[in-house]
Each structure stands twice: as structure tokens, then as C-alpha cells.
Amino acid sequence: MLALVVGSLVCEITGRFWKKVPKIIAIFSLILSLILFSPKDFLDLCFLVFLLVGISVCLYSSNVPKEFYPLLLLFLYSVRGVIIEKEIFHSFIFLEIASLISYFFVLMGGGKRRLKSCFEYFCFGEIGSLLILWGIALKYFDTILFSIFFTLGCMAKAGIFPFSFWLPNAHADAKSEGSVVLSGIMVEVICLFFLKFSLRDPLIDYLVILSCIATSFFSLIAFFEMDPKRILAYSTLLNISPIFLLSYYKATSLVFLWILYHSISKSLSFQCIGKIIKKFGRSLKKINGKELIFSSIFLIFSILTLMGFPITLGFFSKLSLCTFLNLFILVLIFLSFSLFSYPYLKILESLQRGEKNVEKIDEKFFANLLLFIIGIGGGFICMNGF
Amino acid sequence: MNSWIFPLISTIFSLFIPVNLLSDLSITLAFLSFLFSQNYFEIVVSMISFIVFIYSKDYIRKNLRRYWFFMNLFLFSMLLFIKSKNLLISLLCWEITSFCSWGLISFDFLNPKARKEARKAFLIVSIADSFLFLSIFLLFMKGGSWSFEIFQKMDDITSLLFLIGIIGKGSIFPFYWLKNAMIAPSTVSALLHSSTMVKIGLIFLFKVFCFLTPTTKKISYYIGVLSCTVLSFLSLFERNYKKFFAYSTAIHLSILLILVGNPFFFKIHFLSHALFKSYFFLLYPLVRRKNMYKAKFPKTLWTMFPLINFLGIPPSPIFISKSFLPLFAKVLVYLYSFKFFVIFLTREKVDVRIKNFMKTSLISLSILSIYPFLFFKFEPSEIVPLLIAFPISFFFRKEIKFKFEFKFKVFIRRIWVGKKSTVIFGVMICLLLLLDLLFVK
């Protein structure tokens, strides 16, 4: 963690004088943290995944404000704080720091649309924070009230129905680097916070189950979307609901598996789609995927993982749900995932058009390759493990 | 040497080699996979694939790399699925066939309608697949391995979920998606959507049928009968050639669902259906018109043998397969097939210049259609539904239009129904039901 803080400071200072140096220092700090990091439990393994996503997004990033790298390192530092802190209030402070930085990731790059999305995200985020704070305040008086407020607060921050309306806008309108951090790390961190400190209660059971199922079906609005980033953002909603549900049931190992699957595949898909959108614009009708062959191949892999194609991480994640949930909930979740194949196919179709590599474009091959290798490796490990 | 290795090699090579060599390589390796096939289903699948590949050489003119890639990938996954004793590999092959079907239905991917129909078909299959996967996951949790032995732990719920997955893949009512798939080229319809891919679920069911609970076996029978009845009825009002045969495919898959507990009849019907259905889909480019009532059929003698199998009249073994259906379903099934027969008889026949490879494929399928006749057994009581249906079928020699508008948010369908026709067919079905109740065994 020291490497992250020091790296953040050095990035901030060097960023004032040189353009490319903060990126190198950020990557170096992240690699150093990775080497020095020794995971002890599944929550630590989740942080390992976040570090890898962080390295990938640093390799991928280009034309970002100079504040991006120090804030990313600070963001990961606060994520680490959320995970290791045993006291709820201290953990909440780290969560708030991470949330404040994530508002910047939405706003990064400017523009009216981003400002509007950031404001929506900020409102829902702060409502969530307020509810969590009330819950913490009431914790020592009434555990049921704590449970209710705490759960509602985490639902608002994670984008669980009925607080889902901000998430597709925020994740889609942010720059690709921001979308990766938001979808690949931020929402998962909130689920981990919820996993650590939530208390089970029969009343909250119904609230969480119904909200998660509603979120899964709410995400099917993606049927009518023609913007690939918005489809991926709705896919985040679809995937976050089982993670949130498993967090409520304290199934730590399953939450880790889902975070591994979702972080890696969603980050890879946002990175690939970022390059594609940069060239063709944000409509599926204009995309000619063959012109960016490597991004298309990686995007096909990530979408197949998200669809739960056999022997990918997505497949084993869905398998793991059967150890925990009852049949009725399983049928509804599986149904929502199968229905979402329709929007995914729209993206896959757009990748079939065009001529191969008409002009040379930097597709950030190594950033995507890193996530691709982790995705494949994860699939093989699960195949042997299961 | 396993038969699936050859299509795997041609799949990989189809990404790199020159386009003009693709068809020859695919045909050669498909023939080799046929030679190395050992299992009954492997032989049928590889044989039909080989014949369809030969036809494709003269038929497919554009998007060659895409076509041969998906066709070879499909053949590889189909053969590996039949051969595999590991559930994980079977599920992987299962999904690959769905993607190949999607890729081939949207063959003309610049056409928005083709892409939309491909997505619709995939969506329906995906919904059914979710039940299948859930069933296998639950069994995996009980059994702890990916071998077929976990099916011994099947209970009512897992059996039922499994069955839903199978009927979805097979386009059996209510998961009927074959109509959407008919926008694909005829060779794709002949291979995937009549002979092989739609039967993958039934092959899976055949492998594990003994482990299904008695309740699920009964439900599968009733679903088969219901599907036969409804789809036969709907096909009576279908005028598009390919969509009519799509209904026919689903009807025969429903019959196969009923036969799955009887290995002999299942295998013979499987082969007969694959042969005649591929033939009629490959005949479509020569028919010249989409509307059967305005079609001009080619003057070919070799249509006779597939037609006998299609009608299910002696000496076709399908005549006996239909004995497993109740009377009203039998009459409707004969009715829809005689409808085509009457149209075929009464329409103009023309001389059509057929290219060499296309002619070879059609003649091969016709000659092979004779082979199932060796397994024919005559049952006098089965003549009755045939005699009931034949005179009624002349009512359909002209197009019947009927009007009924039904709008659904995402999928819009219009079927036109007139009052007179509805009354007549309503009465007919009630009479058939009454006959069946009076004379049921």
C-alpha cells in the first residue's frame, strides 16, 4: 500500500513537468505493489484482481488528464483500505474517498453529457453514503434499522434497483479508462464493503432478493440500445445483481469468482470497445470491426465470457450460483442472462463488417493481452478446480 | 483416428488458405470424416454434411470464407458432441452449434433482416439452453463430476429442466424458431436446420433417456403430441416453401421426441427424415418461387423416393413411426404432407438446367432415401388415418387465406384467418378428437 501512496505523490509531482513519466511511474508502482502483495484470503485475492485491472488500464490509457494516474493510485489505495479495515466507519471513510475519486473518473474529459451523468452519479452516491452513515449511527441502538439503512445505502451506491438509473449513464458516458475503473473495480468494491459489514435479517432477505432480480430484468432495457458502451453498462447491472446477492449471503469464495470473471471480462470489453468507438463513433450501425482486428478478437472473447460460454470464467461463475441459491431465484437469474444474449449479439454482428486493418492504429494490444491471458488462465484453473 | 479431427483441420485452414481452395478442402475432409465415423449418428451426420458440402460448391457464390468456416466448425462440434463422454465438452459443442447456426442464418450479414432473424433464433435457443445448463449444473452439484453418470441422480425437477432445454434446441412447440432460420441459404437449412443441429438435443436425450423420471417421459410424450398437432395445423396455411418445410422439420422432431424411448424406430426415423428433408431444402433453389401455390417444380424423377418418405406412406418406415401418435395427430400429420403432395402434383413441371455438383447431391440423397425402405413393416390399422387425410387434402390445393392479427412488443406476426375456414377446421378437429376418444387403445 505504501508503494501506491508514494507512487501517487511522485506521479502528481512529475506530472507537472513531464507528460509520459506519470504513466510509467504508475505502472511501476502497481507492479511493485503486486510483487510485494501477499494475499491471505479471498478478499485479498479480489484486490489482486483490481491491481491487475489497474495495470491494464494504465497500459491502455492515452490522452488522459495528468491527474488520472495519481488519482488511480490513490483510488486503489482507498480500495485496499476498504478491504483491510475491520472497523465499519474507517472502512466507510476509505469507501468515500474511492467514491469521490470515481466521480472524477466520470467527469474526466469534460462535456455536458459527462457533467449530467456525473451529477446523477454524485446524487445517488451521496444519498447512498448518507443512508450508510445513518445505518452506522443507528448500529448500536437497533440492528434492524442498521441493516435496512446500510443495505439501502449500498444498493444506491452499487446501482441495485430501484437505484439503477444512474449507472448506465455514468459508466457509458465516462471515458473508456473511467468506464473500466467504474465497472471493473468500483461497483465490486461496494459489494465487498456490503459483504464485510451487512447483517442478515428475514426482512432484508426479501428486499435484497427482489431488488437483485429486478436489477437483472431492468438491465434488459439494453434490448433497445444501439450504443455498445451503454449495452456493456447495462451488462454491468445484470452482473452486479448476483454479486450483490452473494455478498449478502457472505459467500466470499463465490464473490471472488464473480469479481474475477466480471472485472476481467468487463474491463477487457470496455477497453476494446473504447478503441472501436474512437474510430467509428458510438453507433453499432457505423462500426466495422474487421478494421481493428485485435480489438475485435479480444472483444469477442470478453463477450463470450460475459455470455457464459462453456469453459470460460462466466460459465463457472454461473455454475457456482447453484451451490448457494434456491431453484426459483436460479431460474430467474439464468433467464435474465439468456435474454441478455440478444444485445450482446448486436455487438458481435458489428464486428463482422469492414476490411481488415485498412490503416495502422494503436490498438493497445498488450493492455488487452494481459486481461485476455488472465481470463483464459482463470477459465483453465476453474475447469481443473471444478 | 476420430472423425471430428478432419473438420477441425478444415476449420483452422479455412481462415488462411485461398478462397478458391476452400470448398475442395472442406469436401475432401468431410469425406474423410465420413470414412472414419463409427457411431450411427456420426455416420448420418457426416454423410449428410458431405453431400451438402458437394452441393455448396456450385451453390454458394459469396462470403465463402465465412460460410466454410462456420460449416466446418459446425461439423466438428457436431461430431465431437456425438463422440464425447464428457459433459463439459458436450456443452461446449452444444454452444458452438448455436453460434454456428447464428453465424450461418446471418450469412448475408449486410442484410438487416437476416441479422434480426438470426438474433431471434439464437435468443429462443438461448432461453431453452439456460434451463438445460441449470439442470446439468444441479446434477453436477449432486454428482461431483462431468461424466454422464451424474444423470443417474436425476429427479423430477432436473429432468424437466433438461427436457425444456432439449425441446428448445429442437424447435419443438412452444420454442418454435425454425421459421426465423429460413432466411439462411438452402444448404444451411438442409444441413443445420433439418438434419443435424436441430437433432442434437434429441441425440442428447437419446443418450440419457433411461435416466429420466417416468413423469418427465410422460410429459415428453404429451409435448411431442401437442407440438405435432399444433404445427401440423399451422402448416396447413403456410404458403412459403421453405417455411412449410420448417414446420415439417419441427413436426418430425416432435415425432422423434415421442420415439426416443424406442431405439430402433428412433434411428430409422432419424435417418429417413435427414435424407428426405435435406433433399427438399436442396431442391428449393430449383423451384424458382417462394410461394408453393405459384411454384414451378423441376421435372425430376428422383423426387419420388424422398417424397414417399415425406408422405410417410408404404414402403417408408415413417409410416410405422406415426403409429405412436394418437389418431387426431396422425390425421393432421398426413394432412399437411398430402397438402404438399397435392400441390406438387397439380403444379407445372419445368425443365431446369441443374449444375453438376447440385445434381450429384440430389441424386445421392434420392438413392440413399431407398435404404430406410428395407426396414418397413406393414400395419393394416395404420391405413385408416391415411385414408381419412387424403381426400381432405384436396381442399388445400388452392391457397386459403385467413385473418387474425396479433401484436407482441418485440416480435410481430400476422396470420390471416377467415370465418368460414375457421368454423370448418374447428369442426374437423372436434370430430377427430371424438374419433380418437371413442377408438383409443
Short mmCIF file of C-alpha atoms in Angstrom, two decimals, chain A residues 223-224 285 290 304 307-311 315-316 318-323 325 327 330-332 334-335 337-343 345-346 348-350 352-354 356 383 386, chain B residues 15 65-66 70 88 91-93 95-96 99 102-103 106 109-110 115-116 118-120 122-123 126-128 130-131 133-134 136-138 140-141 144-146 157 161 409-411:
data_model
loop_
_atom_site.label_atom_id
_atom_site.label_comp_id
_atom_site.label_asym_id
_atom_site.label_seq_id
_atom_site.Cartn_x
_atom_site.Cartn_y
_atom_site.Cartn_z
CA PHE A 223 -32.55 -4.73 -25.99
CA PHE A 224 -33.35 -1.29 -27.43
CA LYS A 285 -24.52 0.65 -37.35
CA LYS A 290 -12.64 -6.04 -39.04
CA LEU A 304 -18.39 -14.85 -24.94
CA MET A 307 -22.47 -14.76 -22.13
CA GLY A 308 -21.24 -17.70 -20.06
CA PHE A 309 -19.78 -19.66 -22.95
CA PRO A 310 -18.60 -23.09 -21.70
CA ILE A 311 -15.13 -23.34 -20.14
CA PHE A 315 -19.64 -20.42 -17.27
CA PHE A 316 -18.05 -21.43 -13.96
CA LYS A 318 -22.94 -19.35 -13.20
CA LEU A 319 -22.19 -22.90 -12.08
CA SER A 320 -21.09 -21.64 -8.69
CA LEU A 321 -24.50 -19.98 -8.16
CA CYS A 322 -26.10 -23.42 -7.96
CA THR A 323 -24.25 -24.16 -4.72
CA LEU A 325 -29.28 -20.10 -4.30
CA LEU A 327 -34.19 -23.01 -7.67
CA LEU A 330 -31.65 -19.50 -10.14
CA VAL A 331 -34.25 -19.87 -12.90
CA LEU A 332 -34.89 -16.10 -12.91
CA PHE A 334 -30.36 -17.74 -15.70
CA LEU A 335 -33.33 -16.48 -17.71
CA PHE A 337 -28.66 -13.86 -18.56
CA SER A 338 -30.01 -15.80 -21.53
CA LEU A 339 -32.25 -12.89 -22.57
CA PHE A 340 -29.26 -10.55 -22.50
CA SER A 341 -27.61 -12.60 -25.27
CA TYR A 342 -29.71 -10.52 -27.74
CA PRO A 343 -27.88 -7.20 -27.06
CA LEU A 345 -25.19 -10.42 -30.42
CA LYS A 346 -25.78 -6.91 -31.75
CA LEU A 348 -20.83 -9.29 -32.23
CA GLU A 349 -22.60 -8.56 -35.54
CA SER A 350 -20.97 -5.16 -35.87
CA GLN A 352 -18.09 -8.80 -38.77
CA ARG A 353 -18.16 -5.84 -41.12
CA GLY A 354 -15.32 -3.97 -42.79
CA LYS A 356 -9.04 -5.89 -42.31
CA MET A 383 -12.01 -26.20 -15.15
CA PHE A 386 -14.44 -27.87 -10.60
CA LEU B 15 -9.08 -18.90 -42.02
CA ARG B 65 -14.66 -17.90 -46.12
CA ARG B 66 -17.38 -17.15 -43.60
CA PHE B 70 -18.93 -21.90 -39.87
CA LEU B 88 -18.16 -30.19 -20.32
CA LEU B 91 -21.86 -28.41 -23.51
CA LEU B 92 -19.02 -26.62 -25.32
CA CYS B 93 -20.03 -28.32 -28.59
CA GLU B 95 -22.96 -23.85 -27.62
CA ILE B 96 -20.66 -23.87 -30.67
CA PHE B 99 -23.17 -19.91 -32.63
CA TRP B 102 -26.38 -17.79 -35.72
CA GLY B 103 -23.39 -17.15 -37.98
CA SER B 106 -26.92 -14.16 -40.71
CA PHE B 109 -24.77 -10.11 -42.71
CA LEU B 110 -25.22 -6.87 -44.61
CA ARG B 115 -29.23 -10.38 -38.73
CA LYS B 116 -32.51 -9.80 -36.90
CA ALA B 118 -30.51 -14.83 -36.57
CA ARG B 119 -30.70 -12.97 -33.27
CA LYS B 120 -34.32 -14.03 -32.70
CA PHE B 122 -30.45 -17.52 -31.07
CA LEU B 123 -32.48 -15.83 -28.33
CA SER B 126 -30.57 -19.38 -25.51
CA ILE B 127 -33.65 -19.26 -23.27
CA ALA B 128 -34.08 -23.01 -23.59
CA SER B 130 -30.47 -21.74 -19.77
CA PHE B 131 -32.80 -24.47 -18.47
CA PHE B 133 -27.45 -25.68 -18.28
CA LEU B 134 -29.25 -25.21 -14.96
CA ILE B 136 -26.72 -30.04 -15.67
CA PHE B 137 -25.29 -27.67 -13.05
CA LEU B 138 -27.68 -29.03 -10.42
CA PHE B 140 -23.04 -31.63 -11.24
CA MET B 141 -23.54 -30.35 -7.70
CA GLY B 144 -19.48 -34.02 -8.49
CA SER B 145 -18.15 -34.92 -11.94
CA TRP B 146 -18.61 -34.14 -15.63
CA ILE B 157 -37.10 -31.10 -11.43
CA LEU B 161 -35.42 -28.56 -16.83
CA LYS B 409 -43.89 -5.92 -28.38
CA VAL B 410 -40.71 -7.26 -29.91
CA PHE B 411 -41.96 -9.89 -32.39
#
